[in-house]
mmCIF file of C-alpha atoms in Angstrom:
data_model
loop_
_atom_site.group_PDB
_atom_site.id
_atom_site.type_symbol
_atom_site.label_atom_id
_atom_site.label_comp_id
_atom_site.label_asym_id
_atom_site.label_seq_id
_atom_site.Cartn_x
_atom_site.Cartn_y
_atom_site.Cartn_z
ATOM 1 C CA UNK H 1 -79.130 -61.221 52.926
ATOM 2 C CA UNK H 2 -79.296 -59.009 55.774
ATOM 3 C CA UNK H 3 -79.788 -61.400 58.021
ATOM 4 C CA UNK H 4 -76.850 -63.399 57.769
ATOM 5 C CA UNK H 5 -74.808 -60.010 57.704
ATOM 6 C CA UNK H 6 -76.146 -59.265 60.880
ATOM 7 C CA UNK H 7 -75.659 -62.654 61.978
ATOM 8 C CA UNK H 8 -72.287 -62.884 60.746
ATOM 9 C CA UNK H 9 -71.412 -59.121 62.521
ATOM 10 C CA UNK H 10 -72.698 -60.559 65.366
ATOM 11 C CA UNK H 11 -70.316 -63.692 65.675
ATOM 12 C CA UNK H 12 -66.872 -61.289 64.615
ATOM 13 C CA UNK H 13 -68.016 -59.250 68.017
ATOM 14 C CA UNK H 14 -68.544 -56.067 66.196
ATOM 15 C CA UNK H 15 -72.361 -55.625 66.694
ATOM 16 C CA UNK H 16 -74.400 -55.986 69.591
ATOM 17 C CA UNK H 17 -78.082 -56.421 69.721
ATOM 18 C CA UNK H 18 -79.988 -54.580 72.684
ATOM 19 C CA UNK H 19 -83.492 -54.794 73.572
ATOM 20 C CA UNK H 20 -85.090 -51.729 72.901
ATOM 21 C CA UNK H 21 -83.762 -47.702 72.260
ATOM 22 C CA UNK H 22 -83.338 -47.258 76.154
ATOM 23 C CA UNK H 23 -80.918 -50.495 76.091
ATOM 24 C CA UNK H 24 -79.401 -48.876 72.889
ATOM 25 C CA UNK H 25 -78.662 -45.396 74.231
ATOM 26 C CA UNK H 26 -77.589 -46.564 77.793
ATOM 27 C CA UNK H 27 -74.746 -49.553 75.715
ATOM 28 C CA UNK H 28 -73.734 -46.207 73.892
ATOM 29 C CA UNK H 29 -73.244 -44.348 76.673
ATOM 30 C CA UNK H 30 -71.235 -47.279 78.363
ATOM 31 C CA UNK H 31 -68.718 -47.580 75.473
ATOM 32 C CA UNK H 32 -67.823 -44.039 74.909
ATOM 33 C CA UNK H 33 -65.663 -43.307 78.053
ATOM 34 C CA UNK H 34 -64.178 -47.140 77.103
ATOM 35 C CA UNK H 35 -61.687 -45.854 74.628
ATOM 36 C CA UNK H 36 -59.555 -48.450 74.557
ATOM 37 C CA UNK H 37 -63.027 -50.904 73.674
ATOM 38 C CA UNK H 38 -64.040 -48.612 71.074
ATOM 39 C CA UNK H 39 -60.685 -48.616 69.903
ATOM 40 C CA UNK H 40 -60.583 -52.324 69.119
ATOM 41 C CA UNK H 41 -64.437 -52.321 67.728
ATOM 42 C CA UNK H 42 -62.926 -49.572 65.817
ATOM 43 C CA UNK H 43 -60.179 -51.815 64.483
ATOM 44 C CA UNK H 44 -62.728 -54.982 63.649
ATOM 45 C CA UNK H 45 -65.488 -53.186 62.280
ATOM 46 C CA UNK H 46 -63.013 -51.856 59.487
ATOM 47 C CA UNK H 47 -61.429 -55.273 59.118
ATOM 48 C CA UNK H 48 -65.101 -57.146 58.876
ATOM 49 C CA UNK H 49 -65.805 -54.608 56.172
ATOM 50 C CA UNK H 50 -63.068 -54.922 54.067
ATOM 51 C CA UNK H 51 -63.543 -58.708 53.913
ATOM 52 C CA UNK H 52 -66.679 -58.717 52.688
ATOM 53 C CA UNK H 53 -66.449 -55.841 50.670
ATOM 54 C CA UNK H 54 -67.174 -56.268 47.093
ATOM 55 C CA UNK H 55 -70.330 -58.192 47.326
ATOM 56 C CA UNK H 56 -72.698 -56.397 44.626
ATOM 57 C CA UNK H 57 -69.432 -57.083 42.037
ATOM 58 C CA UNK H 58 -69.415 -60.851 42.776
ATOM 59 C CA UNK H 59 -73.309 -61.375 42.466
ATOM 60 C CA UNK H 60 -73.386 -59.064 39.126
ATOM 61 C CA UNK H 61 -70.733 -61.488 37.764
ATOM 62 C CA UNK H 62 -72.867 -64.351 38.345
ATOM 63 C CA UNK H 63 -76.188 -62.614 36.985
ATOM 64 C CA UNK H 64 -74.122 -62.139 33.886
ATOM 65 C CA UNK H 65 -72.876 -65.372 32.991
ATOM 66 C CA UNK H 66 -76.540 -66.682 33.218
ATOM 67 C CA UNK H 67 -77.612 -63.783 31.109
ATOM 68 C CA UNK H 68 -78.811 -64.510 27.473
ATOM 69 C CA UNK H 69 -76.491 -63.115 25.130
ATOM 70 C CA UNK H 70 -77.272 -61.431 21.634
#
């Protein structure tokens, strides 16, 4: 559900939502001299990843166990 990845990006910090593209470009252009900021976003964005990697494994294993088998 993208919505609740979004949602749950959102509350670990390491997304932002902006209004529009102008809002988008001008945030983008306000983090990159901020290296110590992008550093850190960086550093959580990996971490946020890697704890909810594996995602398409764990739903596969439940479509098979409710699979007919023969």
């Amino acid at each position: 559900n993208f919505a609740e990845a979004s949602a749950r990006a959102l509350e670990a910090g390491v997304a932002e939502t902006v209004a529009d593209a102008q809002a988008f470009w001008q945030r983008v252009a306000s983090l990159l001299p901020d290296t110590e900021t992008l550093s850190a976003r960086g550093t959580a964005g990996l971490q946020f990843c890697q704890q909810h990697r594996g995602a398409t494994e764990r739903i596969l294993a439940l479509v098979h166990r409710w699979l007919p088998r023969g």
